[in-house]
Structures are given as structure tokens and as C-alpha cells.
Short mmCIF file of C-alpha atoms in Angstrom, two decimals:
data_model
loop_
_atom_site.label_atom_id
_atom_site.label_comp_id
_atom_site.label_asym_id
_atom_site.label_seq_id
_atom_site.Cartn_x
_atom_site.Cartn_y
_atom_site.Cartn_z
CA MET A 4 59.17 34.04 -63.21
CA ILE A 5 57.17 34.65 -60.25
CA LYS A 6 59.43 32.30 -58.31
CA ARG A 7 62.47 34.15 -59.41
CA ILE A 8 61.08 37.58 -58.26
CA LEU A 9 60.11 36.40 -54.89
CA PRO A 10 63.41 35.71 -53.24
CA LEU A 11 64.52 39.15 -54.24
CA LEU A 12 61.65 40.94 -52.45
CA PRO A 13 63.36 40.66 -48.90
CA VAL A 14 66.41 41.96 -50.32
CA LEU A 15 64.77 44.79 -51.91
CA ALA A 16 62.75 45.49 -48.67
CA ALA A 17 65.91 45.46 -46.61
CA GLY A 18 67.86 47.68 -49.05
CA THR A 19 64.78 50.18 -49.03
CA LEU A 20 64.68 49.93 -45.26
CA TRP A 21 68.30 50.53 -44.95
CA ALA A 22 67.91 53.55 -47.38
CA GLN A 23 65.43 54.65 -45.07
CA GLU A 24 67.45 54.35 -41.83
CA ALA A 25 70.90 55.47 -43.04
CA PRO A 26 70.24 59.22 -42.57
CA LYS A 27 68.99 58.30 -39.16
CA LEU A 28 72.20 56.36 -38.34
CA ALA A 29 74.35 59.21 -39.44
CA GLU A 30 72.72 61.51 -37.41
CA THR A 31 72.91 59.45 -34.46
CA ARG A 32 76.72 58.76 -34.90
CA THR A 33 77.13 62.62 -35.28
CA ALA A 34 74.84 63.19 -32.08
CA LEU A 35 76.92 60.70 -30.30
CA GLU A 36 80.45 62.31 -31.64
CA LYS A 37 79.00 65.75 -30.30
CA TRP A 38 78.08 64.13 -26.91
CA VAL A 39 81.41 62.62 -26.56
CA GLU A 40 83.04 65.99 -27.50
CA THR A 41 80.91 67.52 -24.96
CA LYS A 42 81.83 65.05 -22.22
CA GLN A 43 85.25 65.66 -23.01
CA LEU A 44 84.90 69.60 -22.68
CA THR A 45 82.74 69.04 -19.83
CA SER A 46 85.55 67.32 -18.16
CA ARG A 47 88.25 69.54 -19.21
CA ILE A 48 86.12 72.46 -17.75
CA GLN A 49 85.34 70.68 -14.61
CA ALA A 50 88.99 70.13 -14.14
CA ASP A 51 89.98 73.76 -14.86
CA TRP A 52 87.35 74.88 -12.82
CA ALA A 53 88.60 72.93 -9.68
CA ALA A 54 92.10 74.40 -10.42
CA GLU A 55 90.72 77.86 -10.79
CA LYS A 56 88.39 77.29 -7.69
CA GLU A 57 91.26 76.61 -5.42
CA LEU A 58 93.26 79.62 -6.86
CA LEU A 59 90.13 81.74 -6.49
CA ALA A 60 89.84 80.43 -2.84
CA GLU A 61 93.54 81.33 -2.03
CA SER A 62 92.88 84.81 -3.78
CA ILE A 63 89.71 85.54 -1.57
CA LYS A 64 91.35 84.70 1.36
CA MET A 65 94.48 87.07 0.38
CA PHE A 66 91.95 89.79 -0.42
CA GLU A 67 90.14 89.30 3.04
CA ARG A 68 93.42 89.65 4.70
CA GLU A 69 94.48 92.74 2.78
CA SER A 70 91.01 94.01 3.35
CA ARG A 71 91.19 93.69 7.19
CA ASN A 72 94.98 95.14 7.17
CA LEU A 73 93.34 98.07 5.26
CA ASP A 74 90.45 98.38 7.64
CA GLU A 75 93.02 98.25 10.47
CA LEU A 76 95.36 101.12 8.71
CA ILE A 77 92.34 103.43 8.05
CA ALA A 78 91.35 102.87 11.91
CA LYS A 79 94.64 103.72 12.71
CA VAL A 80 94.84 106.77 10.33
CA ASN A 81 91.57 108.00 11.73
CA THR A 82 92.82 107.71 15.21
CA GLY A 83 96.00 109.41 14.15
CA ASN A 84 94.18 112.29 12.52
CA ASP A 85 91.89 112.63 15.63
CA GLN A 86 95.30 112.69 17.76
CA VAL A 87 96.95 115.20 15.23
CA ARG A 88 93.54 117.29 15.47
CA LYS A 89 93.75 117.21 19.38
CA GLU A 90 97.28 118.11 19.46
CA ARG A 91 96.89 120.91 16.78
CA GLU A 92 93.97 122.31 18.95
CA GLU A 93 96.14 122.26 22.05
CA GLN A 94 99.07 123.81 20.18
CA GLU A 95 96.67 126.47 19.15
CA LYS A 96 95.49 127.33 22.57
CA LEU A 97 98.99 127.44 23.98
CA GLN A 98 99.97 129.37 21.19
CA ALA A 99 97.07 132.07 21.87
CA GLN A 100 97.94 132.03 25.68
CA TYR A 101 101.50 132.65 24.86
CA GLN A 102 100.54 135.40 22.49
CA ALA A 103 98.42 136.90 25.10
CA ALA A 104 101.04 136.60 27.87
CA THR A 105 103.55 138.03 25.50
CA GLU A 106 101.39 141.01 24.82
CA LYS A 107 101.03 141.46 28.54
CA ILE A 108 104.56 141.37 29.18
CA LYS A 109 105.35 143.79 26.41
CA SER A 110 102.93 146.25 27.94
CA LEU A 111 104.41 145.78 31.20
CA VAL A 112 108.05 146.30 29.90
CA THR A 113 106.80 149.42 28.10
CA GLY A 114 105.45 151.01 31.32
CA LEU A 115 108.89 150.04 33.02
CA GLU A 116 110.77 151.63 30.28
CA LYS A 117 108.91 155.08 30.68
CA LYS A 118 109.51 155.01 34.44
CA VAL A 119 113.21 154.01 34.12
CA LEU A 120 113.74 156.62 31.58
CA ALA A 121 112.03 159.15 33.72
CA LEU A 122 114.37 157.99 36.67
CA ALA A 123 117.47 157.93 34.48
CA ARG A 124 116.97 161.71 33.89
CA THR A 125 117.58 162.26 37.57
CA PHE A 126 120.84 160.35 37.74
CA PRO A 127 124.16 161.92 38.78
CA THR A 128 126.86 162.05 36.22
CA PRO A 129 128.79 159.06 37.26
CA LEU A 130 125.77 156.80 37.42
CA ALA A 131 124.40 158.25 34.05
CA GLU A 132 127.65 157.43 32.21
CA LYS A 133 127.78 153.92 33.94
CA VAL A 134 124.20 152.87 32.49
CA GLY A 135 124.31 155.15 29.20
CA SER A 136 124.64 152.10 27.00
CA PHE A 137 121.59 150.51 28.54
CA VAL A 138 119.45 153.39 28.34
CA LYS A 139 120.43 153.78 24.44
CA ARG A 140 118.93 150.28 24.30
CA ILE A 141 115.52 151.31 25.36
CA PRO A 142 113.60 151.85 22.01
CA GLU A 143 112.10 155.11 21.30
CA ASP A 144 108.90 153.76 19.76
CA ALA A 145 107.95 150.64 21.70
CA ALA A 146 105.13 149.76 19.05
CA SER A 147 107.89 149.43 16.06
CA THR A 148 110.93 147.98 17.89
CA LYS A 149 112.18 144.56 16.55
CA LEU A 150 113.74 143.73 20.17
CA SER A 151 112.16 141.05 22.02
CA ALA A 152 110.46 141.64 25.33
CA SER A 153 113.28 139.77 26.97
CA GLN A 154 115.85 141.99 25.57
CA ARG A 155 114.12 145.07 26.36
CA LEU A 156 113.75 143.84 30.01
CA GLN A 157 117.49 143.04 30.27
CA ALA A 158 118.20 146.58 29.73
CA VAL A 159 115.64 147.91 32.20
CA VAL A 160 116.88 145.48 34.97
CA ALA A 161 120.66 146.42 34.16
CA ILE A 162 119.76 149.94 34.65
CA LEU A 163 117.84 149.46 37.98
CA SER A 164 120.61 146.99 39.24
CA GLU A 165 123.29 149.74 38.71
CA ALA A 166 121.13 152.52 40.33
CA ASP A 167 120.32 150.15 43.27
CA LYS A 168 124.23 149.62 43.94
CA PHE A 169 124.85 153.44 43.38
CA ASN A 170 122.09 154.06 46.02
CA GLY A 171 123.67 151.73 48.59
CA ALA A 172 126.99 153.17 48.58
CA ILE A 173 129.17 156.28 48.65
CA THR A 174 130.72 157.56 45.53
CA VAL A 175 133.45 159.98 44.91
CA SER A 176 133.91 161.37 41.37
CA SER A 177 135.94 164.17 39.76
CA GLU A 178 133.70 166.48 37.82
CA LEU A 179 133.57 169.92 36.35
CA ARG A 180 131.05 172.35 37.82
CA LYS A 181 130.55 176.07 36.97
CA ASN A 182 131.20 178.80 39.72
CA SER A 183 129.33 181.83 40.20
CA ALA A 184 131.43 183.40 37.52
CA GLY A 185 130.29 181.09 35.06
CA ASN A 186 133.65 179.40 34.81
CA GLU A 187 134.10 175.45 34.96
CA VAL A 188 135.89 174.30 37.93
CA GLN A 189 137.24 170.91 38.54
CA VAL A 190 135.86 169.53 41.75
CA GLN A 191 135.41 166.31 43.81
CA VAL A 192 131.90 165.17 44.60
CA VAL A 193 131.07 162.85 47.21
CA TYR A 194 127.60 161.24 46.70
CA LEU A 195 125.66 159.62 49.45
CA GLY A 196 123.67 157.14 47.48
CA LEU A 197 121.16 159.00 45.03
CA ALA A 198 120.04 161.33 48.33
CA GLN A 199 122.36 163.91 48.90
CA ALA A 200 126.00 164.98 47.35
CA TYR A 201 128.55 167.64 48.41
CA PHE A 202 131.51 169.06 46.21
CA THR A 203 134.58 171.05 46.82
CA ASP A 204 137.66 172.18 44.75
CA LYS A 205 141.05 171.74 45.91
CA GLU A 206 141.50 175.11 47.19
CA GLY A 207 138.38 174.98 49.13
CA LYS A 208 137.02 178.18 47.70
CA PHE A 209 134.33 176.57 45.64
CA ALA A 210 132.17 174.13 47.34
CA GLY A 211 128.33 173.42 47.81
CA ALA A 212 125.72 170.89 47.91
CA GLY A 213 123.35 168.88 45.69
CA GLN A 214 120.00 167.09 45.67
CA PRO A 215 118.34 165.14 42.88
CA ALA A 216 115.39 166.64 40.98
CA ALA A 217 112.89 165.76 38.44
CA ASP A 218 114.93 167.14 35.62
CA GLY A 219 118.53 166.48 37.14
CA TRP A 220 120.50 167.42 40.23
CA LYS A 221 120.20 170.90 41.54
CA TRP A 222 123.51 172.23 42.95
CA THR A 223 123.79 175.16 45.47
CA THR A 224 127.16 176.96 46.30
CA GLU A 225 127.94 176.76 50.16
CA PRO A 226 131.66 177.75 50.55
CA ALA A 227 131.50 177.49 54.26
CA LEU A 228 131.07 173.70 53.77
CA ALA A 229 134.44 173.13 51.94
CA PRO A 230 136.67 171.93 54.90
CA ALA A 231 133.99 169.47 56.05
CA ILE A 232 133.60 168.15 52.79
CA ALA A 233 137.23 167.98 52.07
CA ARG A 234 137.64 165.97 55.39
CA ALA A 235 134.96 163.68 54.58
CA ILE A 236 136.57 162.94 51.17
CA ALA A 237 139.94 162.53 52.79
CA VAL A 238 138.47 159.98 55.27
CA TYR A 239 136.55 157.96 52.54
CA GLU A 240 139.76 157.75 50.70
CA SER A 241 141.60 156.89 53.74
CA LYS A 242 143.85 159.62 53.84
CA GLN A 243 142.89 160.61 57.34
CA PRO A 244 141.66 158.51 60.27
CA PRO A 245 138.02 157.61 60.48
CA ALA A 246 136.08 160.23 62.03
CA PHE A 247 132.54 161.61 62.08
CA VAL A 248 131.99 164.46 59.83
CA ALA A 249 128.73 166.60 60.32
CA LEU A 250 127.33 167.91 56.88
CA PRO A 251 123.77 169.39 56.39
CA ALA A 252 121.32 167.42 54.50
CA LYS A 253 117.85 168.29 53.04
CA VAL A 254 115.21 165.53 53.03
CA GLN A 255 112.68 165.81 50.41
#
């Protein structure tokens, strides 16, 4: 009996040992499978990272280029802003200078207008009629007028230009003048510039002389001057040969 049992002991011992080691083998197998899975996952991650690393490197280069371009653009914008600011400041200075010059010109024009209006009141009839439209263009209130300084100055220059022409020439005009009886008589008037004038009617009965004054021309009746005045007018109009005609003159 004992002999039969003895051969079974190694078998039972091996079975017992297998039973004890089986869980460890299962654990080892499981661990090995996990290790293999981990290695495979690691390989995939490494492969993906290699691809992603190359893409990221290109992306970094692109962003660096964009960053440099942006820095350059910002620098240009800042430079442009500085230039714009300088140009604006310069423009503001020029505008201020222009405004100051404009105000000075307006002040000068206003002074000229006052002087020209005072002078225009002394103009004889033919000159006054000639510059009448320009005199009307001079504003009554310089502060509220919408006319520019250049437009106002044009009127002043036109009046002075016509006055200068009249003053440098002999002018003969037909006018109405009141005689001693208060009746208006048609006369011819010869102006020697703006300094002196003489008049006579056709009959030579009503004649005289005139000089400019602050409120207009002043006329005096001098019938004895009629022949000389009529002859002077005839010579001027080429109705008689050139001749020296003596007429009295008053110097003011």
C-alpha cells in the first residue's frame, strides 16, 4: 500500500505546485500583454509625435514670419502716424498763419474801402456813373459781409483804376446844371482830370468853373469865361485847329 502511494507523491506535489504558480503565470501573461500594448501605444505616439513635431515646427516658422511681418507693419504704422501727426501739426500752423494773414488783409481792405468811399463822394458825375456798380459792391458792414477779401479788393482796385484814368485825361460830358434862377440848363463840361472843370451852355450865357470838395464838386458861375470854354471844347473835339486857350485855375 505504501509502495502504491509513493509514486503519486511527485504528481501530487507537482499539482500542488502548479496550482500555486498558475495565478502568477496568469498575472505574468496579463502583464506581458499590457507591456506589449504599451509598447505599441508608445510606438504610435512616437510616430504621431514625429509627424506633429514636423507640423509644429513649420507652424512655428510661419508664426515667427507672421510675427516679424506684424512687427514691421506696426513699425510702419507708428512711423506713418508720426508723419501724419507732423503733417497735421504743420498744416495747423499754416492754417493759423493763413487765418492771421486773412484777418490782416480784411482789416487793410476795410480801411481802403472807407477811404475809397470818401474819395468817391468827390467824384464828378461822369466818373461817379462809371464806377457806380463797383461802389455798390463795397459792403456797408464789413464785419457781416459774405464777400471774400479778394472780391472786396477787386472793387476797390477797379474804382481806383478808373479814377486814375480819369485824372490823367481831359473829359468832356453833357450835364444839367442849375442857373441863378434855379432852372436846369444843358451844359457841356470839360474836366481837366480831377483838379479843375469848366462848363458853358450853347448860347454862351451860362458858364462857370468847378473844383472838387469833400462833399462833391463846388461850382461857381462866371459868364465871362463862356467864349474861352467853348473854344477849348471845340479844340478838344477837333472842331477848331489846335490853339492855346487860357483859363483861370484854382490850386487847393
